[in-house]
Amino acid sequence: ACFRLLCSLLIPALLLSGILCVCLVVLLWGIRLWIQQRKKQLTSAGRDGKRPLLVAFFHPYCNAGGGGERVLWCAIRTLQKKYRNVTCVVYTGDRDATGEEIVEGAFRRFNIKLTHPVKFVFLEKRYLVKASLYPYFTLLGQSLGSVFLGWEALLKCVPDIYIDSMGYAFTLPLFKYLGGCHVGCYVHYPTISTDMLSVVRNQDTRFNNAAFITNSPLFSKFKLVYYYFFAFMYGLVGSCSDVVMVNSSWTLNHILSLWRAGACTSVVYPPCDVQTFLDIPLEEEKSTTEHSVVSVSQFRPEKDHPLQIRAFAKLLKEKRLGQQPLLKLILIGGCRNQQDEERVNNLKHLCEELGVSNNVTFRINIPFEELKRHLAEATIGLHTMWNEHFGIGVVECMAAGTVILAHNSGGPKLDIVVPYEGHITGFLAENEDNYAETMAYILSLSPEERLEIRENARRSVHRFSDQHFEETFLLSVEPLFK
């Protein structure tokens, strides 16, 4: 009787599930056909009668002026040089600027001049990907928000090739299966990483792991289940990509473990403006009475400026025992908002507490020429971010001729501060004591020994140039054009 009852319930349920699945497939197929029809209506033939190939970049914050935007404009310039029949499209939410102003901004900030016009598709729902909209379940909220934003983009312009250049992997299946596009992506930083999973598992307070979650085994387990679920979903959508480009070996390792798409994944180092810094003459140190330590990074929490100040204070304390040259720490960075400005004020208070205010200078939002001058005069370039995915600032310091001291993790450890032709290119450290000791060691070297390290570092950074990026980028995206 029980078996008969089970069968009478199970068979209709299976039948209903099958019908629903078929309906869903038919619906999705219908949407795809409708979008293809829409594509024909929206795109017109060029002067030669042929329809241009539309290559669209999904970059909602294309006018931000950071390293990710430099990658975007270099990628567009590279495609315009190589392919004559290509029209580049940028999906952006920067509705406070015109297309001409955005292109002009790219030229002014990055010295990147495009050879052909770019088509901009302005999106109205960018607020859906703002982290502030989702105080809880932020990763999931932003990812679902990106799907709605991607849908708006797809309805406004249906491309032939779609490249997500800002890390919104959940848009990839949308453009591939409904838009019928070849899809690729450039990953600056994985939305979730195996490091984040281990931090939550170990009940650490990093990665927005609030104290009440850290202190509660139940909440920690719930968050871990949520992260594992999100990592599974992230791997699923990422594996839809036909071409995956990552910016460093660190990002590569995480993406390979999450997306399992090794056959179509390659490292494409971001284009750093190394030539501008290599143009700074590399001379022997003029001053023996003063040494400056320079840090270049935005005033954000993950950059860990307090570690720099504490290590420098420790260095000063040890150096005061003997007659030593004057030491200065110059913190150069951008302030984006009031929170960043408060952060700078807190750092100044820390300098006062440690008694190093007279030796520490803050330079906020300075012009590029002043940045070059500080780097040209510096003895040591300082970087302290844990697991920096790449580290453009580290490359710039090396190209400018400073002796770099970076964090022993992420991109600096795996890709940048590595021996070049068997010669040392810089130094790595992990904690306050390490940093203080290594700075003391660098300062104890003779000017000739430091010059040798600086020359090795300069020779090594050519692999991060615009030209190298163009070559590796074109090789990677070639399958999308077949």
CSV table of C-alpha atoms in Angstrom, one decimal:
chain,number,residue,atom,x,y,z
A,1,ALA,CA,0.0,0.0,0.0
A,2,CYS,CA,2.9,2.4,0.9
A,3,PHE,CA,4.7,1.5,-2.4
A,4,ARG,CA,1.5,2.2,-4.4
A,5,LEU,CA,1.0,5.5,-2.5
A,6,LEU,CA,4.6,6.5,-3.2
A,7,CYS,CA,4.3,5.7,-6.9
A,8,SER,CA,1.0,7.6,-7.2
A,9,LEU,CA,2.8,10.7,-5.7
A,10,LEU,CA,6.2,10.2,-7.4
A,11,ILE,CA,5.1,9.6,-11.0
A,12,PRO,CA,3.0,12.9,-11.2
A,13,ALA,CA,5.8,14.8,-9.5
A,14,LEU,CA,8.4,13.5,-12.0
A,15,LEU,CA,6.0,14.2,-14.9
A,16,LEU,CA,5.3,17.8,-13.7
A,17,SER,CA,9.1,18.4,-13.2
A,18,GLY,CA,9.7,17.1,-16.8
A,19,ILE,CA,7.0,19.4,-18.2
A,20,LEU,CA,8.4,22.4,-16.3
A,21,CYS,CA,11.9,21.7,-17.5
A,22,VAL,CA,10.7,21.4,-21.1
A,23,CYS,CA,8.7,24.7,-20.7
A,24,LEU,CA,11.8,26.4,-19.3
A,25,VAL,CA,14.0,25.2,-22.2
A,26,VAL,CA,11.4,26.4,-24.7
A,27,LEU,CA,11.1,29.7,-23.0
A,28,LEU,CA,14.8,30.3,-22.9
A,29,TRP,CA,15.1,29.2,-26.6
A,30,GLY,CA,12.3,31.6,-27.5
A,31,ILE,CA,14.1,34.5,-25.6
A,32,ARG,CA,17.3,33.6,-27.4
A,33,LEU,CA,15.6,33.7,-30.8
A,34,TRP,CA,13.9,37.0,-29.9
A,35,ILE,CA,17.3,38.5,-28.9
A,36,GLN,CA,18.8,37.3,-32.2
A,37,GLN,CA,16.0,39.0,-34.1
A,38,ARG,CA,16.5,42.2,-32.0
A,39,LYS,CA,20.2,42.1,-32.9
A,40,LYS,CA,19.5,42.2,-36.6
A,41,GLN,CA,17.2,45.2,-36.1
A,42,LEU,CA,19.7,47.1,-33.9
A,43,THR,CA,22.8,46.7,-36.0
A,44,SER,CA,23.2,48.2,-39.4
A,45,ALA,CA,25.7,47.5,-42.2
A,46,GLY,CA,28.8,49.7,-42.6
A,47,ARG,CA,29.9,51.7,-45.6
A,48,ASP,CA,31.2,48.6,-47.4
A,49,GLY,CA,27.8,46.8,-47.0
A,50,LYS,CA,29.2,44.5,-44.3
A,51,ARG,CA,28.0,44.4,-40.8
A,52,PRO,CA,30.9,45.3,-38.4
A,53,LEU,CA,31.9,42.8,-35.7
A,54,LEU,CA,30.7,44.1,-32.3
A,55,VAL,CA,33.0,43.5,-29.4
A,56,ALA,CA,31.5,44.7,-26.1
A,57,PHE,CA,33.3,45.3,-22.8
A,58,PHE,CA,31.2,45.2,-19.6
A,59,HIS,CA,32.8,47.8,-17.5
A,60,PRO,CA,30.1,49.8,-15.4
A,61,TYR,CA,32.8,52.0,-13.9
A,62,CYS,CA,34.9,52.8,-17.0
A,63,ASN,CA,35.5,56.4,-16.0
A,64,ALA,CA,37.1,55.5,-12.6
A,65,GLY,CA,40.7,56.0,-13.6
A,66,GLY,CA,42.2,53.0,-11.8
A,67,GLY,CA,44.4,50.1,-13.0
A,68,GLY,CA,41.4,48.1,-14.2
A,69,GLU,CA,40.4,51.0,-16.5
A,70,ARG,CA,43.9,51.1,-17.9
A,71,VAL,CA,43.5,47.5,-18.9
A,72,LEU,CA,40.2,48.3,-20.6
A,73,TRP,CA,41.5,51.2,-22.7
A,74,CYS,CA,44.7,49.3,-23.7
A,75,ALA,CA,42.6,46.3,-24.7
A,76,ILE,CA,40.3,48.5,-26.9
A,77,ARG,CA,43.3,50.2,-28.5
A,78,THR,CA,44.9,46.8,-29.2
A,79,LEU,CA,41.8,45.4,-30.9
A,80,GLN,CA,41.4,48.6,-33.0
A,81,LYS,CA,45.0,48.3,-34.2
A,82,LYS,CA,44.7,44.6,-35.1
A,83,TYR,CA,41.1,44.2,-36.5
A,84,ARG,CA,39.8,46.7,-39.1
A,85,ASN,CA,36.2,45.3,-39.1
A,86,VAL,CA,35.6,45.6,-35.3
A,87,THR,CA,33.5,48.2,-33.5
A,88,CYS,CA,34.2,48.3,-29.8
A,89,VAL,CA,31.3,48.9,-27.4
A,90,VAL,CA,31.6,49.8,-23.7
A,91,TYR,CA,28.7,49.1,-21.3
A,92,THR,CA,29.0,51.8,-18.6
A,93,GLY,CA,27.0,53.3,-15.8
A,94,ASP,CA,28.9,56.6,-15.9
A,95,ARG,CA,25.9,58.7,-17.0
A,96,ASP,CA,27.4,61.9,-15.6
A,97,ALA,CA,29.9,62.1,-18.5
A,98,THR,CA,29.6,62.0,-22.3
A,99,GLY,CA,31.4,59.4,-24.4
A,100,GLU,CA,33.8,62.1,-25.6
A,101,GLU,CA,34.6,63.1,-22.0
A,102,ILE,CA,35.3,59.5,-21.1
A,103,VAL,CA,37.7,59.0,-24.0
A,104,GLU,CA,39.4,62.3,-23.2
A,105,GLY,CA,39.7,61.2,-19.6
A,106,ALA,CA,41.4,58.0,-20.7
A,107,PHE,CA,43.9,60.0,-22.8
A,108,ARG,CA,44.6,62.5,-20.0
A,109,ARG,CA,45.0,59.8,-17.2
A,110,PHE,CA,46.7,57.0,-19.1
A,111,ASN,CA,48.1,58.7,-22.3
A,112,ILE,CA,46.1,56.2,-24.3
A,113,LYS,CA,44.9,57.5,-27.7
A,114,LEU,CA,42.3,55.4,-29.5
A,115,THR,CA,42.5,55.2,-33.3
A,116,HIS,CA,38.7,54.8,-33.9
A,117,PRO,CA,35.6,55.9,-32.1
A,118,VAL,CA,34.0,53.8,-29.3
A,119,LYS,CA,30.3,53.2,-28.9
A,120,PHE,CA,29.0,53.7,-25.4
A,121,VAL,CA,25.9,52.0,-24.0
A,122,PHE,CA,24.8,53.9,-20.9
A,123,LEU,CA,23.2,51.7,-18.2
A,124,GLU,CA,20.6,53.1,-15.8
A,125,LYS,CA,20.7,50.3,-13.2
A,126,ARG,CA,24.3,50.5,-12.0
A,127,TYR,CA,23.1,51.0,-8.4
A,128,LEU,CA,22.3,47.3,-8.4
A,129,VAL,CA,26.0,46.3,-8.2
A,130,LYS,CA,26.9,48.7,-5.3
A,131,ALA,CA,28.1,46.9,-2.2
A,132,SER,CA,26.3,49.5,0.0
A,133,LEU,CA,22.9,48.2,-1.3
A,134,TYR,CA,23.5,44.8,0.4
A,135,PRO,CA,24.6,45.1,4.0
A,136,TYR,CA,24.3,41.3,4.3
A,137,PHE,CA,25.0,38.6,1.7
A,138,THR,CA,26.9,41.3,-0.2
A,139,LEU,CA,28.6,38.9,-2.7
A,140,LEU,CA,25.4,37.2,-3.6
A,141,GLY,CA,23.5,40.5,-3.8
A,142,GLN,CA,26.0,42.2,-6.1
A,143,SER,CA,26.3,39.1,-8.3
A,144,LEU,CA,22.5,38.9,-8.7
A,145,GLY,CA,22.4,42.7,-9.3
A,146,SER,CA,25.0,42.3,-12.1
A,147,VAL,CA,22.7,39.8,-13.8
A,148,PHE,CA,19.9,42.4,-14.0
A,149,LEU,CA,22.4,45.0,-15.1
A,150,GLY,CA,23.7,42.6,-17.7
A,151,TRP,CA,20.1,42.0,-19.0
A,152,GLU,CA,19.7,45.8,-19.4
A,153,ALA,CA,23.0,45.8,-21.4
A,154,LEU,CA,22.0,42.9,-23.6
A,155,LEU,CA,18.6,44.4,-24.4
A,156,LYS,CA,20.3,47.7,-25.4
A,157,CYS,CA,23.0,46.2,-27.6
A,158,VAL,CA,23.6,42.5,-28.6
A,159,PRO,CA,27.3,42.0,-29.4
A,160,ASP,CA,29.1,39.2,-31.3
A,161,ILE,CA,31.8,39.0,-28.7
A,162,TYR,CA,31.3,39.8,-25.0
A,163,ILE,CA,34.2,40.5,-22.6
A,164,ASP,CA,33.6,41.1,-18.9
A,165,SER,CA,36.5,43.3,-17.9
A,166,MET,CA,35.5,44.1,-14.4
A,167,GLY,CA,34.8,40.8,-12.6
A,168,TYR,CA,31.0,40.4,-13.1
A,169,ALA,CA,31.2,36.6,-13.9
A,170,PHE,CA,27.5,36.1,-13.4
A,171,THR,CA,26.8,38.0,-16.6
A,172,LEU,CA,28.8,35.4,-18.7
A,173,PRO,CA,26.0,32.7,-19.1
A,174,LEU,CA,23.5,35.5,-19.9
A,175,PHE,CA,25.5,36.7,-22.9
A,176,LYS,CA,26.6,33.2,-24.0
A,177,TYR,CA,23.3,31.3,-23.8
A,178,LEU,CA,20.7,34.0,-24.3
A,179,GLY,CA,22.8,36.5,-26.4
A,180,GLY,CA,24.5,33.8,-28.5
A,181,CYS,CA,27.8,35.6,-28.0
A,182,HIS,CA,31.4,34.3,-27.8
A,183,VAL,CA,32.3,35.2,-24.2
A,184,GLY,CA,35.6,36.1,-22.5
A,185,CYS,CA,36.7,37.8,-19.3
A,186,TYR,CA,39.6,39.5,-17.7
A,187,VAL,CA,39.8,38.7,-14.0
A,188,HIS,CA,41.6,41.2,-11.8
A,189,TYR,CA,40.5,39.6,-8.6
A,190,PRO,CA,38.3,36.5,-7.9
A,191,THR,CA,35.0,37.5,-6.4
A,192,ILE,CA,35.6,34.7,-3.8
A,193,SER,CA,38.9,33.0,-3.2
A,194,THR,CA,40.1,29.9,-1.3
A,195,ASP,CA,41.8,32.3,1.1
A,196,MET,CA,38.5,33.8,2.0
A,197,LEU,CA,37.1,30.4,2.8
A,198,SER,CA,40.0,29.5,5.0
A,199,VAL,CA,39.7,32.9,6.9
A,200,VAL,CA,36.0,32.2,7.7
A,201,ARG,CA,36.8,28.5,8.5
A,202,ASN,CA,39.5,29.7,11.0
A,203,GLN,CA,37.1,32.3,12.5
A,204,ASP,CA,39.4,35.2,11.6
A,205,THR,CA,38.1,38.8,11.6
A,206,ARG,CA,39.2,39.6,8.0
A,207,PHE,CA,37.0,39.7,4.9
A,208,ASN,CA,34.1,41.6,6.5
A,209,ASN,CA,34.0,38.7,9.0
A,210,ALA,CA,32.2,40.7,11.7
A,211,ALA,CA,33.1,40.0,15.4
A,212,PHE,CA,29.7,38.5,16.2
A,213,ILE,CA,30.2,35.9,13.4
A,214,THR,CA,33.8,35.2,14.5
A,215,ASN,CA,32.7,34.7,18.1
A,216,SER,CA,29.8,32.4,17.2
A,217,PRO,CA,30.6,28.8,16.0
A,218,LEU,CA,27.0,28.6,14.6
A,219,PHE,CA,27.2,31.8,12.6
A,220,SER,CA,30.7,30.9,11.4
A,221,LYS,CA,29.4,27.6,10.1
A,222,PHE,CA,26.4,29.2,8.4
A,223,LYS,CA,28.7,31.8,6.7
A,224,LEU,CA,31.0,29.0,5.6
A,225,VAL,CA,28.1,27.1,4.0
A,226,TYR,CA,27.0,30.3,2.3
A,227,TYR,CA,30.6,30.9,1.0
A,228,TYR,CA,30.9,27.3,-0.2
A,229,PHE,CA,27.5,27.7,-2.0
A,230,PHE,CA,28.6,31.0,-3.6
A,231,ALA,CA,32.0,29.5,-4.6
A,232,PHE,CA,30.2,26.6,-6.3
A,233,MET,CA,27.9,29.0,-8.2
A,234,TYR,CA,30.9,31.3,-9.1
A,235,GLY,CA,32.7,28.3,-10.5
A,236,LEU,CA,29.7,27.3,-12.5
A,237,VAL,CA,29.2,30.7,-14.2
A,238,GLY,CA,32.9,31.2,-14.7
A,239,SER,CA,33.3,27.9,-16.5
A,240,CYS,CA,30.9,29.3,-19.2
A,241,SER,CA,33.7,31.5,-20.5
A,242,ASP,CA,35.3,30.6,-23.8
A,243,VAL,CA,38.4,32.6,-22.9
A,244,VAL,CA,39.7,33.5,-19.4
A,245,MET,CA,42.5,36.0,-18.8
A,246,VAL,CA,43.9,36.6,-15.3
A,247,ASN,CA,46.3,39.3,-14.2
A,248,SER,CA,48.7,37.3,-12.1
A,249,SER,CA,49.9,33.8,-11.0
A,250,TRP,CA,48.0,34.4,-7.7
A,251,THR,CA,44.7,35.0,-9.4
A,252,LEU,CA,45.4,32.1,-11.8
A,253,ASN,CA,45.8,29.6,-8.9
A,254,HIS,CA,42.4,30.7,-7.4
A,255,ILE,CA,40.6,30.8,-10.7
A,256,LEU,CA,41.9,27.3,-11.7
A,257,SER,CA,40.7,25.8,-8.4
A,258,LEU,CA,37.3,27.5,-8.6
A,259,TRP,CA,36.4,27.5,-12.4
A,260,ARG,CA,38.4,24.4,-13.5
A,261,ALA,CA,38.8,25.9,-17.0
A,262,GLY,CA,42.6,25.4,-17.4
A,263,ALA,CA,42.4,24.8,-21.2
A,264,CYS,CA,41.2,28.3,-21.9
A,265,THR,CA,42.9,30.3,-19.0
A,266,SER,CA,46.0,32.3,-19.4
A,267,VAL,CA,48.0,35.0,-17.5
A,268,VAL,CA,47.9,38.4,-19.2
A,269,TYR,CA,49.8,40.9,-17.0
A,270,PRO,CA,48.1,44.3,-16.8
A,271,PRO,CA,49.8,47.0,-18.9
A,272,CYS,CA,51.9,49.2,-16.6
A,273,ASP,CA,53.2,52.5,-17.8
A,274,VAL,CA,56.7,51.4,-17.2
A,275,GLN,CA,58.4,53.5,-19.9
A,276,THR,CA,57.3,56.8,-18.2
A,277,PHE,CA,59.2,55.7,-15.1
A,278,LEU,CA,62.1,54.1,-17.0
A,279,ASP,CA,62.7,57.6,-18.5
A,280,ILE,CA,63.7,58.8,-15.0
A,281,PRO,CA,67.6,58.8,-15.2
A,282,LEU,CA,69.1,56.1,-12.9
A,283,GLU,CA,71.9,57.8,-11.1
A,284,GLU,CA,74.1,57.0,-8.1
A,285,GLU,CA,72.6,58.4,-4.9
A,286,LYS,CA,73.6,62.0,-4.4
A,287,SER,CA,72.7,62.5,-0.8
A,288,THR,CA,74.4,60.6,2.0
A,289,THR,CA,72.8,62.7,4.8
A,290,GLU,CA,69.1,61.8,4.0
A,291,HIS,CA,67.2,58.7,2.8
A,292,SER,CA,63.5,58.6,1.9
A,293,VAL,CA,61.1,55.6,2.0
A,294,VAL,CA,58.2,56.1,-0.3
A,295,SER,CA,54.8,54.3,-0.3
A,296,VAL,CA,52.4,54.7,-3.3
A,297,SER,CA,48.9,53.3,-2.8
A,298,GLN,CA,45.3,54.5,-2.2
A,299,PHE,CA,44.4,55.1,1.4
A,300,ARG,CA,42.2,52.0,1.7
A,301,PRO,CA,42.2,49.5,4.7
A,302,GLU,CA,43.7,46.6,2.8
A,303,LYS,CA,46.8,48.6,1.9
A,304,ASP,CA,47.8,48.4,5.6
A,305,HIS,CA,49.4,51.8,6.1
A,306,PRO,CA,49.6,51.3,9.9
A,307,LEU,CA,52.0,48.5,9.3
A,308,GLN,CA,54.3,50.8,7.3
A,309,ILE,CA,54.2,53.5,10.1
A,310,ARG,CA,54.9,51.0,12.9
A,311,ALA,CA,57.8,49.3,11.0
A,312,PHE,CA,59.3,52.7,10.2
A,313,ALA,CA,59.0,53.8,13.9
A,314,LYS,CA,60.8,50.6,14.9
A,315,LEU,CA,63.5,51.3,12.3
A,316,LEU,CA,63.9,54.9,13.6
A,317,LYS,CA,64.2,53.7,17.2
A,318,GLU,CA,67.0,51.3,16.2
A,319,LYS,CA,68.8,53.8,14.0
A,320,ARG,CA,68.9,56.5,16.6
A,321,LEU,CA,71.5,54.5,18.6
A,322,GLY,CA,74.2,55.7,16.2
A,323,GLN,CA,75.1,58.6,13.9
A,324,GLN,CA,72.8,57.8,10.9
A,325,PRO,CA,71.5,59.8,7.9
A,326,LEU,CA,68.1,61.4,8.4
A,327,LEU,CA,65.2,59.1,7.4
A,328,LYS,CA,61.8,60.2,6.0
A,329,LEU,CA,58.7,58.2,5.2
A,330,ILE,CA,56.5,59.7,2.4
A,331,LEU,CA,53.0,58.2,2.1
A,332,ILE,CA,51.6,59.1,-1.3
A,333,GLY,CA,48.1,58.1,-2.2
A,334,GLY,CA,44.6,59.0,-3.4
A,335,CYS,CA,41.6,59.9,-1.2
A,336,ARG,CA,38.3,59.0,-2.9
A,337,ASN,CA,35.9,60.1,-0.2
A,338,GLN,CA,35.4,61.2,3.4
A,339,GLN,CA,36.2,57.7,4.8
A,340,ASP,CA,39.6,57.8,3.1
A,341,GLU,CA,40.2,61.3,4.6
A,342,GLU,CA,39.3,60.0,8.1
A,343,ARG,CA,41.7,57.1,7.5
A,344,VAL,CA,44.5,59.5,6.8
A,345,ASN,CA,43.7,61.5,10.0
A,346,ASN,CA,43.9,58.2,12.0
A,347,LEU,CA,47.3,57.5,10.5
A,348,LYS,CA,48.5,61.0,11.5
A,349,HIS,CA,47.3,60.3,15.1
A,350,LEU,CA,49.3,57.0,15.0
A,351,CYS,CA,52.4,58.9,13.9
A,352,GLU,CA,51.9,61.2,16.9
A,353,GLU,CA,51.5,58.3,19.3
A,354,LEU,CA,54.7,56.6,18.0
A,355,GLY,CA,56.6,59.9,18.0
A,356,VAL,CA,57.5,59.9,14.3
A,357,SER,CA,55.3,62.8,13.0
A,358,ASN,CA,58.4,64.9,12.1
A,359,ASN,CA,59.7,62.1,9.9
A,360,VAL,CA,56.5,61.1,8.1
A,361,THR,CA,54.9,63.2,5.3
A,362,PHE,CA,51.5,62.6,3.7
A,363,ARG,CA,51.0,63.6,0.0
A,364,ILE,CA,47.4,63.3,-1.0
A,365,ASN,CA,46.1,63.3,-4.7
A,366,ILE,CA,49.3,64.8,-6.0
A,367,PRO,CA,50.1,65.5,-9.7
A,368,PHE,CA,51.9,62.8,-11.7
A,369,GLU,CA,55.1,64.9,-12.1
A,370,GLU,CA,55.4,65.3,-8.3
A,371,LEU,CA,54.9,61.5,-7.9
A,372,LYS,CA,57.8,60.9,-10.3
A,373,ARG,CA,60.1,63.3,-8.5
A,374,HIS,CA,59.4,61.6,-5.1
A,375,LEU,CA,60.1,58.2,-6.7
A,376,ALA,CA,63.3,59.4,-8.4
A,377,GLU,CA,64.7,60.7,-5.1
A,378,ALA,CA,63.6,57.7,-2.9
A,379,THR,CA,65.9,55.0,-1.7
A,380,ILE,CA,63.2,52.4,-0.8
A,381,GLY,CA,59.8,51.8,-2.3
A,382,LEU,CA,57.4,50.3,0.3
A,383,HIS,CA,54.3,48.1,-0.2
A,384,THR,CA,52.4,46.3,2.6
A,385,MET,CA,49.2,44.8,1.2
A,386,TRP,CA,48.6,41.2,2.1
A,387,ASN,CA,47.7,39.1,-1.0
A,388,GLU,CA,47.8,42.0,-3.5
A,389,HIS,CA,46.4,40.3,-6.6
A,390,PHE,CA,49.1,42.0,-8.8
A,391,GLY,CA,50.7,45.2,-7.7
A,392,ILE,CA,51.0,48.0,-10.3
A,393,GLY,CA,52.5,50.3,-7.7
A,394,VAL,CA,55.2,47.8,-7.0
A,395,VAL,CA,56.1,47.6,-10.7
A,396,GLU,CA,56.2,51.5,-10.9
A,397,CYS,CA,58.5,51.7,-7.9
A,398,MET,CA,60.9,49.2,-9.5
A,399,ALA,CA,60.8,51.0,-12.9
A,400,ALA,CA,61.5,54.3,-11.2
A,401,GLY,CA,64.6,53.0,-9.6
A,402,THR,CA,63.8,52.5,-6.0
A,403,VAL,CA,64.8,49.4,-4.0
A,404,ILE,CA,61.4,47.7,-3.5
A,405,LEU,CA,60.3,46.1,-0.2
A,406,ALA,CA,56.9,44.5,-0.8
A,407,HIS,CA,54.7,42.0,1.0
A,408,ASN,CA,55.7,38.4,0.8
A,409,SER,CA,52.4,37.2,-0.8
A,410,GLY,CA,50.2,37.5,-3.9
A,411,GLY,CA,51.4,39.1,-7.1
A,412,PRO,CA,54.6,40.7,-5.7
A,413,LYS,CA,55.8,37.3,-4.3
A,414,LEU,CA,54.9,35.2,-7.3
A,415,ASP,CA,55.3,37.5,-10.3
A,416,ILE,CA,57.1,40.8,-9.7
A,417,VAL,CA,59.8,40.7,-7.0
A,418,VAL,CA,61.4,37.6,-8.3
A,419,PRO,CA,65.0,37.0,-9.5
A,420,TYR,CA,65.7,38.2,-13.0
A,421,GLU,CA,68.4,36.2,-14.9
A,422,GLY,CA,69.6,35.0,-11.5
A,423,HIS,CA,69.9,38.4,-10.0
A,424,ILE,CA,68.0,39.9,-7.0
A,425,THR,CA,65.4,42.6,-7.9
A,426,GLY,CA,64.1,43.6,-4.5
A,427,PHE,CA,63.0,42.3,-1.1
A,428,LEU,CA,59.9,40.8,0.6
A,429,ALA,CA,58.7,41.0,4.2
A,430,GLU,CA,55.6,39.9,6.2
A,431,ASN,CA,55.4,41.7,9.6
A,432,GLU,CA,56.5,44.7,11.5
A,433,ASP,CA,59.9,43.2,12.6
A,434,ASN,CA,60.6,41.8,9.1
A,435,TYR,CA,59.9,45.2,7.5
A,436,ALA,CA,62.1,47.1,10.0
A,437,GLU,CA,65.0,44.7,9.7
A,438,THR,CA,64.9,44.6,5.9
A,439,MET,CA,64.8,48.4,5.6
A,440,ALA,CA,67.8,48.6,8.0
A,441,TYR,CA,69.6,46.0,5.8
A,442,ILE,CA,68.8,47.9,2.5
A,443,LEU,CA,70.1,51.1,4.1
A,444,SER,CA,73.3,49.3,5.3
A,445,LEU,CA,74.2,48.4,1.7
A,446,SER,CA,76.7,50.6,-0.2
A,447,PRO,CA,75.3,52.9,-2.9
A,448,GLU,CA,77.0,50.7,-5.5
A,449,GLU,CA,75.2,47.5,-4.2
A,450,ARG,CA,71.8,49.3,-4.1
A,451,LEU,CA,72.5,50.6,-7.7
A,452,GLU,CA,73.0,47.0,-8.9
A,453,ILE,CA,69.6,45.9,-7.4
A,454,ARG,CA,67.9,48.9,-8.9
A,455,GLU,CA,69.3,48.1,-12.4
A,456,ASN,CA,68.2,44.4,-12.1
A,457,ALA,CA,64.7,45.5,-11.1
A,458,ARG,CA,64.5,47.9,-14.1
A,459,ARG,CA,65.5,45.3,-16.5
A,460,SER,CA,62.9,42.9,-15.1
A,461,VAL,CA,59.9,45.2,-15.5
A,462,HIS,CA,59.8,45.2,-19.4
A,463,ARG,CA,57.5,42.1,-19.2
A,464,PHE,CA,54.8,44.3,-17.7
A,465,SER,CA,54.9,46.9,-20.5
A,466,ASP,CA,52.0,48.0,-22.8
A,467,GLN,CA,53.7,46.1,-25.7
A,468,HIS,CA,53.9,42.8,-23.8
A,469,PHE,CA,50.2,43.2,-22.7
A,470,GLU,CA,49.2,43.8,-26.4
A,471,GLU,CA,51.0,40.6,-27.5
A,472,THR,CA,49.6,38.3,-24.8
A,473,PHE,CA,46.1,39.9,-24.9
A,474,LEU,CA,45.8,39.3,-28.7
A,475,LEU,CA,47.0,35.7,-28.3
A,476,SER,CA,44.4,35.0,-25.6
A,477,VAL,CA,41.4,36.5,-27.3
A,478,GLU,CA,42.1,35.0,-30.8
A,479,PRO,CA,39.7,32.0,-30.2
A,480,LEU,CA,36.8,34.5,-29.8
A,481,PHE,CA,37.3,35.8,-33.4
A,482,LYS,CA,37.3,32.3,-35.0
